[in-house]
mmCIF file of N, CA and C in Angstrom:
data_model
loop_
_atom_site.group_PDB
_atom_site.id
_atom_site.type_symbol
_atom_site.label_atom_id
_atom_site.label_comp_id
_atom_site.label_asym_id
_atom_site.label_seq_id
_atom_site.Cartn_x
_atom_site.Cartn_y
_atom_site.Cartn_z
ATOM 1 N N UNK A 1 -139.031 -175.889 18.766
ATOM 2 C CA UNK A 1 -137.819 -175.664 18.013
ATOM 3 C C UNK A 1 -137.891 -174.269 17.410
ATOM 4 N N UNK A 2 -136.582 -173.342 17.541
ATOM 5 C CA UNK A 2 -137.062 -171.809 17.031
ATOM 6 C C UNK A 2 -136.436 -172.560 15.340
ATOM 7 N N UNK A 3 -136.977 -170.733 14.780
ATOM 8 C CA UNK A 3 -137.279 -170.873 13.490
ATOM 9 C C UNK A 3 -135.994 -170.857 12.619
ATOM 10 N N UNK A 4 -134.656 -170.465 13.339
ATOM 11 C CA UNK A 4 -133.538 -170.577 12.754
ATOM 12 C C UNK A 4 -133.260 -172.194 12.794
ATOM 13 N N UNK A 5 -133.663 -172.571 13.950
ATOM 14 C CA UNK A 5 -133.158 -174.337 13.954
ATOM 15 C C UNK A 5 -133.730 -175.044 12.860
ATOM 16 N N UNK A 6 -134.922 -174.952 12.928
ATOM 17 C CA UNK A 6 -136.168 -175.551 11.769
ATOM 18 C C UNK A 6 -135.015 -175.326 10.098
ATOM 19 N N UNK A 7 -134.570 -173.992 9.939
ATOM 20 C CA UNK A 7 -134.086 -173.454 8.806
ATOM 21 C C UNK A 7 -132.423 -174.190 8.344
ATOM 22 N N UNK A 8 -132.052 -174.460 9.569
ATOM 23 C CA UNK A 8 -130.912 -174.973 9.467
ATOM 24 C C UNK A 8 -130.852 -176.755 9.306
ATOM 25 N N UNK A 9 -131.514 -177.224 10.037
ATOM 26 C CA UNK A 9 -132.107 -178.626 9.868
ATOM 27 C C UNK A 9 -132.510 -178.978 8.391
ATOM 28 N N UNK A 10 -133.210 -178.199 7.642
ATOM 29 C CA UNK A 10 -133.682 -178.226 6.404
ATOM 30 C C UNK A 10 -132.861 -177.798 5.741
ATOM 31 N N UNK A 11 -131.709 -176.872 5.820
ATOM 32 C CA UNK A 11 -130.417 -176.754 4.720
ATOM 33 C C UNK A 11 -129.673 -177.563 4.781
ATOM 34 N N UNK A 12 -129.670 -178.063 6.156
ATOM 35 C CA UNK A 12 -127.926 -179.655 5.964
ATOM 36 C C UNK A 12 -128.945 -180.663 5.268
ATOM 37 N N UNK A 13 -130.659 -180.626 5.484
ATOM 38 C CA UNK A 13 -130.883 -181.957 4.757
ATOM 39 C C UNK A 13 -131.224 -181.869 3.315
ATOM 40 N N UNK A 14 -131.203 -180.717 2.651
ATOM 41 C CA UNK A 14 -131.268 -180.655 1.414
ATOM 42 C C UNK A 14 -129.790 -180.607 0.739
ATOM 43 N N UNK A 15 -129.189 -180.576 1.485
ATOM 44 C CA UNK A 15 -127.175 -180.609 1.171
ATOM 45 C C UNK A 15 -127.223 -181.959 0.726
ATOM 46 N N UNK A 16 -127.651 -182.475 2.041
ATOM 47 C CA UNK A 16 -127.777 -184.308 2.187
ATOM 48 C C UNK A 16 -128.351 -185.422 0.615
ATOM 49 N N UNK A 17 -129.802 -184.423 0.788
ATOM 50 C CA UNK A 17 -130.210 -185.065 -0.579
ATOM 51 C C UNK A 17 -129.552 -184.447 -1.862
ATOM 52 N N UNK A 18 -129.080 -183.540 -1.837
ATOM 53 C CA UNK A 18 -128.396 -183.187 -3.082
ATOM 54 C C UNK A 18 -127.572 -184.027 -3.293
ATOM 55 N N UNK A 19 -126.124 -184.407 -2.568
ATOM 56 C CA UNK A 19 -125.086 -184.669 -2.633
ATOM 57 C C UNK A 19 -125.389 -186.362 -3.086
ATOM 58 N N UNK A 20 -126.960 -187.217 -2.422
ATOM 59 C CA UNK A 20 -126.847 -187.850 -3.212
ATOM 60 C C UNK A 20 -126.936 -188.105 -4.712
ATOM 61 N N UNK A 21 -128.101 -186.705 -4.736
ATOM 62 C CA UNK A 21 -128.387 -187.299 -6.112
ATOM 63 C C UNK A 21 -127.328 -187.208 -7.113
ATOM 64 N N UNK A 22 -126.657 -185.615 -6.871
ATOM 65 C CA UNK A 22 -125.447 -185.993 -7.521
ATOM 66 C C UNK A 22 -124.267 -187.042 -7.532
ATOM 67 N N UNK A 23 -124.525 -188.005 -6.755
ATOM 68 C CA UNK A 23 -123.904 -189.332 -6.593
ATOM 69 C C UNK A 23 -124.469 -190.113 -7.911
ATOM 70 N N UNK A 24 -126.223 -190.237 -7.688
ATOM 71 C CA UNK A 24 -126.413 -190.977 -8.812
ATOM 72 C C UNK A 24 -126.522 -190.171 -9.838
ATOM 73 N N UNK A 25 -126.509 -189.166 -10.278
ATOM 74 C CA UNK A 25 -125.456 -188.516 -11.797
ATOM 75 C C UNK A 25 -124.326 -189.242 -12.188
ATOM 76 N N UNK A 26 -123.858 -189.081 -11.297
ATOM 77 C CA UNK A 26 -122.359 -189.444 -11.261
ATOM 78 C C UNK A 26 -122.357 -190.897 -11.984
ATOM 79 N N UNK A 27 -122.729 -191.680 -10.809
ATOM 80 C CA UNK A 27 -122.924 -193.605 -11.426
ATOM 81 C C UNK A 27 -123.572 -193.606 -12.191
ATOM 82 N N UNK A 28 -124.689 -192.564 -12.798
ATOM 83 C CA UNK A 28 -125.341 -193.117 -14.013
ATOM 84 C C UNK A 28 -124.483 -192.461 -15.179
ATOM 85 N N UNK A 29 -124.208 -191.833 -15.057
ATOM 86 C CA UNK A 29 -123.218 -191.094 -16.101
ATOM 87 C C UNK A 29 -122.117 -192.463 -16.396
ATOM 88 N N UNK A 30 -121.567 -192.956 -15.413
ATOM 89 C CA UNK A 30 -120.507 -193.971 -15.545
ATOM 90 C C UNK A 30 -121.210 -195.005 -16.730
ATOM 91 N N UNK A 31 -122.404 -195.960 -16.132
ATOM 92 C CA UNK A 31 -122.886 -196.497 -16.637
ATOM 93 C C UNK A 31 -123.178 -196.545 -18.157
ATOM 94 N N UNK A 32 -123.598 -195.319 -18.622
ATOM 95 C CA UNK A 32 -124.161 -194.645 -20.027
ATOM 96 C C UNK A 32 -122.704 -194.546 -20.687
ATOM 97 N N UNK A 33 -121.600 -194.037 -19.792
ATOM 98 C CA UNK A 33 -119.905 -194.364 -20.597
ATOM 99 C C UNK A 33 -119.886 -195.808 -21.039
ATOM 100 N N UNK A 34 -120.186 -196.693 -19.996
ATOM 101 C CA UNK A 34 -119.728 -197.990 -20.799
ATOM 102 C C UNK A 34 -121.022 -198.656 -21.260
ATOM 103 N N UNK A 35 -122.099 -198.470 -21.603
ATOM 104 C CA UNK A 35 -123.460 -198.757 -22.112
ATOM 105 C C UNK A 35 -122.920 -198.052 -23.462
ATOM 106 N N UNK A 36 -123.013 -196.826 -23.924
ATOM 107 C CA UNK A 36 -122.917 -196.194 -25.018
ATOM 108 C C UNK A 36 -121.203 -195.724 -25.481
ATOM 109 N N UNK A 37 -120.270 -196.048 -24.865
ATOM 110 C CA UNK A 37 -119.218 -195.772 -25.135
ATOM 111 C C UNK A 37 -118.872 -194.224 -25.572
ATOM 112 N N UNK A 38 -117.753 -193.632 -25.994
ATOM 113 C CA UNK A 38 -117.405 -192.449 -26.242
ATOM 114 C C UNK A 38 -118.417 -191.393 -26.969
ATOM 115 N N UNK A 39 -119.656 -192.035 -27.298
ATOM 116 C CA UNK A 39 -120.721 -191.296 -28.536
ATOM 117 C C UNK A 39 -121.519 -190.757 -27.394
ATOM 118 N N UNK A 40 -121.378 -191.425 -26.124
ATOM 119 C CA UNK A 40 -122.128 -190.722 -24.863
ATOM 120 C C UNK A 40 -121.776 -189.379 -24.440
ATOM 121 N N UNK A 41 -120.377 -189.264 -24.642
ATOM 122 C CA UNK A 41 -119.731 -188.345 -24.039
ATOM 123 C C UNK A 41 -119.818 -186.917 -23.627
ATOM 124 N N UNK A 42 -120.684 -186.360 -24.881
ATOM 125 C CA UNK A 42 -120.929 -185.075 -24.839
ATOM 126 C C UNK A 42 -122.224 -184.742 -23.752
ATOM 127 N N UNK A 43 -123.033 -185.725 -24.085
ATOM 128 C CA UNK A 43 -124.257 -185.822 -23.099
ATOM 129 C C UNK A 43 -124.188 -186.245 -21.592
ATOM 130 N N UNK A 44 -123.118 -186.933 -21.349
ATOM 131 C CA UNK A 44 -122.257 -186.853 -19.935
ATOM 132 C C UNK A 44 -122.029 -185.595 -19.540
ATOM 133 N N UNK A 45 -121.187 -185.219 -20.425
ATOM 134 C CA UNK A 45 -120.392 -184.116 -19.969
ATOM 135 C C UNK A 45 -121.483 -182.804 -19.494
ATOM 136 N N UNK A 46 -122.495 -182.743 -20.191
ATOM 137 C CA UNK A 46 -123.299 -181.385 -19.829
ATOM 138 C C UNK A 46 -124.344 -182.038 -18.795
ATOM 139 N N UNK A 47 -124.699 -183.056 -18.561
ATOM 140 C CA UNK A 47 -125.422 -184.000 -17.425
ATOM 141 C C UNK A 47 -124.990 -183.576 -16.061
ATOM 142 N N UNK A 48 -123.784 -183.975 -16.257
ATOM 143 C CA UNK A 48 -122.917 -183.563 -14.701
ATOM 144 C C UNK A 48 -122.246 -182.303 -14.638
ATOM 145 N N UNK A 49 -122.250 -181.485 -15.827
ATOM 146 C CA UNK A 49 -121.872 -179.890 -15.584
ATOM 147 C C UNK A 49 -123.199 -179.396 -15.058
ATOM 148 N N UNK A 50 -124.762 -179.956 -15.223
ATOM 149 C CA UNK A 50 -125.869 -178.912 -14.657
ATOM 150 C C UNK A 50 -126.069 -179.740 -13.145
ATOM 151 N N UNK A 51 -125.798 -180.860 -13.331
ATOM 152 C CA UNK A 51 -126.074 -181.448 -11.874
ATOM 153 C C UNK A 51 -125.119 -181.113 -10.817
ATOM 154 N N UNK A 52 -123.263 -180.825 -11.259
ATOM 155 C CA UNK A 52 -122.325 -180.041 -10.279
ATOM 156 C C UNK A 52 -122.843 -178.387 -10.147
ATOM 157 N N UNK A 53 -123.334 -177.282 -11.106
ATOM 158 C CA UNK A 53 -123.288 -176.483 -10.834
ATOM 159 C C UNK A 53 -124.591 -176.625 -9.925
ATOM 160 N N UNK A 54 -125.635 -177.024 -10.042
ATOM 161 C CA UNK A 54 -127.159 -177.041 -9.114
ATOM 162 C C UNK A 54 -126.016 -177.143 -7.866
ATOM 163 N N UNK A 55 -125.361 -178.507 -7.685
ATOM 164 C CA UNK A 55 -124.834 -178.600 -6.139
ATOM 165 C C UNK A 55 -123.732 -177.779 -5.277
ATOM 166 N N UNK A 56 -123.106 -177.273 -6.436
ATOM 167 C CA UNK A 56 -122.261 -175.877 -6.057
ATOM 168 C C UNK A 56 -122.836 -174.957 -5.524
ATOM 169 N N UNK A 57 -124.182 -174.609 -6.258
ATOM 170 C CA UNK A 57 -125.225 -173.284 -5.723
ATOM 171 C C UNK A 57 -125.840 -173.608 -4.399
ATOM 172 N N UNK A 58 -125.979 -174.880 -4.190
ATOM 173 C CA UNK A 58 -127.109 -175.034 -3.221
ATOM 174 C C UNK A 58 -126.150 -175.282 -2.195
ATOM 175 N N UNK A 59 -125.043 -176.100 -2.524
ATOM 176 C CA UNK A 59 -123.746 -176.507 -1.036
ATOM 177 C C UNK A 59 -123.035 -174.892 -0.860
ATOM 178 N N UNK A 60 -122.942 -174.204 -1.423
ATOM 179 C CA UNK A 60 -122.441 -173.096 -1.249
ATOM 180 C C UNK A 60 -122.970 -171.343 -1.174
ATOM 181 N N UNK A 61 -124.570 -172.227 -1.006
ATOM 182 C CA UNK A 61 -125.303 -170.899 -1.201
ATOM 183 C C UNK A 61 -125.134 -169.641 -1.768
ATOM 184 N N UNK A 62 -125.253 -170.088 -2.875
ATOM 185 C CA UNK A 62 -125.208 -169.420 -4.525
ATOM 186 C C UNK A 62 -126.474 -168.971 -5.197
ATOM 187 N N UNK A 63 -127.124 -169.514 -4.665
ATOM 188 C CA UNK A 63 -128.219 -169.741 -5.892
ATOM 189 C C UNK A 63 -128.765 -168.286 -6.596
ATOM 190 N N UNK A 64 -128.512 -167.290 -5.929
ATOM 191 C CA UNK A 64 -129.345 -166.132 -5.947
ATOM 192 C C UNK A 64 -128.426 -165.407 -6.587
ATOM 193 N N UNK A 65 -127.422 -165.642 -6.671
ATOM 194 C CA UNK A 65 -126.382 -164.776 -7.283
ATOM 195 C C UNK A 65 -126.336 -164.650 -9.229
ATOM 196 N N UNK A 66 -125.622 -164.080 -9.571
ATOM 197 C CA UNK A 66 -126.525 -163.745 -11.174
ATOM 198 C C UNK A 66 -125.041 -165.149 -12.016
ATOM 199 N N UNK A 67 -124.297 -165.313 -11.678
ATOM 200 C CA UNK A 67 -123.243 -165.948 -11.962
ATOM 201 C C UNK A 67 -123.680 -167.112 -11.995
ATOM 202 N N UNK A 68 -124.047 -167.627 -10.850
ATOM 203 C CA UNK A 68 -125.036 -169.073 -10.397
ATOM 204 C C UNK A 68 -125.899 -169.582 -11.919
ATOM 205 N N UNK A 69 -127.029 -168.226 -11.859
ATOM 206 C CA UNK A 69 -127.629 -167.962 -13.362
ATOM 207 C C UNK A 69 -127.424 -168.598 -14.219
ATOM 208 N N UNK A 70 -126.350 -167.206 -15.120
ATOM 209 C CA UNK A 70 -125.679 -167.799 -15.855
ATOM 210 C C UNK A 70 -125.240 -169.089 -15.636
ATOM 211 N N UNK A 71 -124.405 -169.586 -15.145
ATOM 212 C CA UNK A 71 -123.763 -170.863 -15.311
ATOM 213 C C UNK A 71 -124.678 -172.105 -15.362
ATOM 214 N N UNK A 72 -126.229 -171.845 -14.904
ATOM 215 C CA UNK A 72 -127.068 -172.816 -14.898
ATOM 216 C C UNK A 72 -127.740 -173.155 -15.823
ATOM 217 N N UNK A 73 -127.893 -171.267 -16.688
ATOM 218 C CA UNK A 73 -128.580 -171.566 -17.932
ATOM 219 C C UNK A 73 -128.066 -171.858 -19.245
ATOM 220 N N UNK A 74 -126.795 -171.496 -19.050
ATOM 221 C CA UNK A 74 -125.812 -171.674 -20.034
ATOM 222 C C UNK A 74 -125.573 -173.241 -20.259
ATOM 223 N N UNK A 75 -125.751 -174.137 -18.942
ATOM 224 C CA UNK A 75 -125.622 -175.407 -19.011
ATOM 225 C C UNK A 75 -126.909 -176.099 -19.403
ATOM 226 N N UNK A 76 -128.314 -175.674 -18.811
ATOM 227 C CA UNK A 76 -129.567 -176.567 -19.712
ATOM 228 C C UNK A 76 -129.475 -175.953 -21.356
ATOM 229 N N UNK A 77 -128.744 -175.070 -21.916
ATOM 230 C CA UNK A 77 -128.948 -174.903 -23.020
ATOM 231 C C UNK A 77 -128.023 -175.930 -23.995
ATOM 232 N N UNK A 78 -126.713 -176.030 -23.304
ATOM 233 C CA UNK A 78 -125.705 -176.994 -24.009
ATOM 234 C C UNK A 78 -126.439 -178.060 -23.559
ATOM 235 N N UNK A 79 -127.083 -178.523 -22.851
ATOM 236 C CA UNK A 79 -128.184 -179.970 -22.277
ATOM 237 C C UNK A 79 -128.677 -180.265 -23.520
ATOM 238 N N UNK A 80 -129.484 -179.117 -23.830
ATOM 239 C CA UNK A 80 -130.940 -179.451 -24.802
ATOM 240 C C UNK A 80 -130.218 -179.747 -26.275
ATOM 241 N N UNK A 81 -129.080 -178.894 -26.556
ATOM 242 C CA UNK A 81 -128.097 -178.454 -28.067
ATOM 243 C C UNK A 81 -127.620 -179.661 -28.058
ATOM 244 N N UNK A 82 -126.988 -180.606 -27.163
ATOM 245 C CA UNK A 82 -126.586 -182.053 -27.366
ATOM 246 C C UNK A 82 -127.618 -183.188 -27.832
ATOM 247 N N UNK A 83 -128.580 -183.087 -26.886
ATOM 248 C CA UNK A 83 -129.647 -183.730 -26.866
ATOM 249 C C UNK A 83 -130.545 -184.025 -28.585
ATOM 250 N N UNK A 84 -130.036 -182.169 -29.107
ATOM 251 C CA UNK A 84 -130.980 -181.881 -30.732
ATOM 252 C C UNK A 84 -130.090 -182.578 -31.508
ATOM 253 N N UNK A 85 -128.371 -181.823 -31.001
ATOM 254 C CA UNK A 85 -127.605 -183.020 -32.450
ATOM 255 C C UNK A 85 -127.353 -184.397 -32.054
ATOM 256 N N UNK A 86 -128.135 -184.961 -31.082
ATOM 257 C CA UNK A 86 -128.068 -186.307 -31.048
ATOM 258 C C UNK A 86 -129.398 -186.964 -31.418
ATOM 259 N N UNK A 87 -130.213 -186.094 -32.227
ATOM 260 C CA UNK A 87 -131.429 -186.508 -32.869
ATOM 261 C C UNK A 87 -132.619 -186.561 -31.996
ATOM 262 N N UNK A 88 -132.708 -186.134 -30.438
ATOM 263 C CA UNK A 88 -133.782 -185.791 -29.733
ATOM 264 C C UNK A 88 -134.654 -184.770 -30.345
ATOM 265 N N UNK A 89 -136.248 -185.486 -30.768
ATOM 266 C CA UNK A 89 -137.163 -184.374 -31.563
ATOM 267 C C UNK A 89 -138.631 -184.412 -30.029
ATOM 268 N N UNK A 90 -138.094 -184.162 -29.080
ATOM 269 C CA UNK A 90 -139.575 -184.592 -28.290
ATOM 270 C C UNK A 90 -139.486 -182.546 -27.860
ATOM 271 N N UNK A 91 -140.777 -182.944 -27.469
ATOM 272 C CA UNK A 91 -141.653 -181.919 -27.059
ATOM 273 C C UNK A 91 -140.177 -180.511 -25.726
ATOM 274 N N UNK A 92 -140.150 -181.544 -24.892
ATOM 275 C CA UNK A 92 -138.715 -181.117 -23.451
ATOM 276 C C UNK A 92 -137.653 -180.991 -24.105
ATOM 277 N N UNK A 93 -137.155 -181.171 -25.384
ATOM 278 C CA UNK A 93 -135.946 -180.769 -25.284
ATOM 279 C C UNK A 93 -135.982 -179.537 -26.113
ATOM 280 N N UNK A 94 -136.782 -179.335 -26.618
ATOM 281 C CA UNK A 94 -137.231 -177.611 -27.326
ATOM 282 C C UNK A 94 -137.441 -177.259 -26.596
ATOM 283 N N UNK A 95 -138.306 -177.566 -25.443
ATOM 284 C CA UNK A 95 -138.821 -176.416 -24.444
ATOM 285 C C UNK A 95 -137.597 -176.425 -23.516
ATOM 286 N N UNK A 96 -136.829 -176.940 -23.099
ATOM 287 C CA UNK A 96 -135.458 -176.770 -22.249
ATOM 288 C C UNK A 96 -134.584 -175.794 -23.283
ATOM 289 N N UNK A 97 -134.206 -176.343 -24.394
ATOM 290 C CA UNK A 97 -133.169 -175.313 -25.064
ATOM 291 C C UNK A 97 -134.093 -173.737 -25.215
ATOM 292 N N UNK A 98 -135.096 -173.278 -25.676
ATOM 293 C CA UNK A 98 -136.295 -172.700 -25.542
ATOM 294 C C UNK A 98 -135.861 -171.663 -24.289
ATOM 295 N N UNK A 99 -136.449 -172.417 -23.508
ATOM 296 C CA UNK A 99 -136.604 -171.495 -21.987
ATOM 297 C C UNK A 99 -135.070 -171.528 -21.624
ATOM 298 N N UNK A 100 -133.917 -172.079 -21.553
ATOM 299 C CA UNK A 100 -132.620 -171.592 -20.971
ATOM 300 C C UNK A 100 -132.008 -170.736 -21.982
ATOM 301 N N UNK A 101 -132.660 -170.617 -23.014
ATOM 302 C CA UNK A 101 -131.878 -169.883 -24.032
ATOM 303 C C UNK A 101 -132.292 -168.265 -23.400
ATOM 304 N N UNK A 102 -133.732 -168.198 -23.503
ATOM 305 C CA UNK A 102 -134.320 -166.724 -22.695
ATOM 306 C C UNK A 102 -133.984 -166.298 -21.432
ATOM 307 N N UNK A 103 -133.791 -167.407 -20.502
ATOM 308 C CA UNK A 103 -132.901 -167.284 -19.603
ATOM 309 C C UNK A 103 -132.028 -166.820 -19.557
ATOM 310 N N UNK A 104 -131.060 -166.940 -20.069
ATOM 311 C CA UNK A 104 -129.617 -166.858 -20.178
ATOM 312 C C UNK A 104 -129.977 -165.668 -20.604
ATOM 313 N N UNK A 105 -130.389 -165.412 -21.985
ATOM 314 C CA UNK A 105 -130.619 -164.041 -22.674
ATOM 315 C C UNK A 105 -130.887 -163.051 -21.587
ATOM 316 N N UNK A 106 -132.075 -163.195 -20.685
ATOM 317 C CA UNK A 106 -132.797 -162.202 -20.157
ATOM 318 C C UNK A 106 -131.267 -161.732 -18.694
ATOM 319 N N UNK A 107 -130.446 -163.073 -18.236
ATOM 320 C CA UNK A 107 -129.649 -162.697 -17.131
ATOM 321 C C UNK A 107 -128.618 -162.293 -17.804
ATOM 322 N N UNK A 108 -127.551 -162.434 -19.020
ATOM 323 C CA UNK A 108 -127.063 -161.584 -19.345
ATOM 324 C C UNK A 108 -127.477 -160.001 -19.836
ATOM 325 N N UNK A 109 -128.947 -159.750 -20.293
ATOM 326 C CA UNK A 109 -128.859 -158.089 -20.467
ATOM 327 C C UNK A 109 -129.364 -158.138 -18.954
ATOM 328 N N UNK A 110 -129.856 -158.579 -18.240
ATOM 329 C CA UNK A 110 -130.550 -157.532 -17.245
ATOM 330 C C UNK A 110 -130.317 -158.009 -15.918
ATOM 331 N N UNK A 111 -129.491 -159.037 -15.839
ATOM 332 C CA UNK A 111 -128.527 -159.112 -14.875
ATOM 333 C C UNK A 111 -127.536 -158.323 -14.024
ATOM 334 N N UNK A 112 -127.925 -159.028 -12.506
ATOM 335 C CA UNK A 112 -126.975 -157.766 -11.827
ATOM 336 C C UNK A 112 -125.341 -158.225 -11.618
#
């Protein structure tokens, strides 16, 4: 098999597994709506904004682009900021708000 086939085989099947997992985002997100009702909401909402933009980048081969970036880090930071005013004190959600905050920081100044 040449090395473009190998390359292409492995991009429709990482499309493949993406698209499910963002499936189960999706149904678990549903679930956590009617498990936790409207107090879920905010934590939905940035759940499936980092899990659509990951699948935007990767179904649309984005990822490398500085926009992609941004929009990825901008979203684990509203992740972690929900997570703090919803009383999450563990170790990952400092280090997520933490590291996407420098992120973000470092691709807006020095971003192309």
């Amino acid at each position: 098999m040449s090395e473009s086939g190998t390359r292409g085989g492995v991009a429709r099947l990482s499309k493949v597994v993406l698209s499910v997992l963002l499936g189960f985002v999706l149904i678990g997100s549903a679930f956590q709506l009617r498990a936790e009702g409207v107090a879920a909401l905010p934590e939905v909402a940035a759940s499936v904004y980092v899990a659509a933009v990951v699948a935007y980048g990767v179904l649309r081969d984005a990822m490398d682009t500085s926009r992609f970036r941004i929009a990825l880090y901008a979203g684990v930071v509203a992740w972690a900021a929900v997570n703090l005013a919803g009383g999450a004190t563990d170790v990952v959600t400092y280090a997520l708000f933490a590291v996407g905050a420098l992120l973000l920081a470092r691709e807006l100044t020095f971003g192309g």
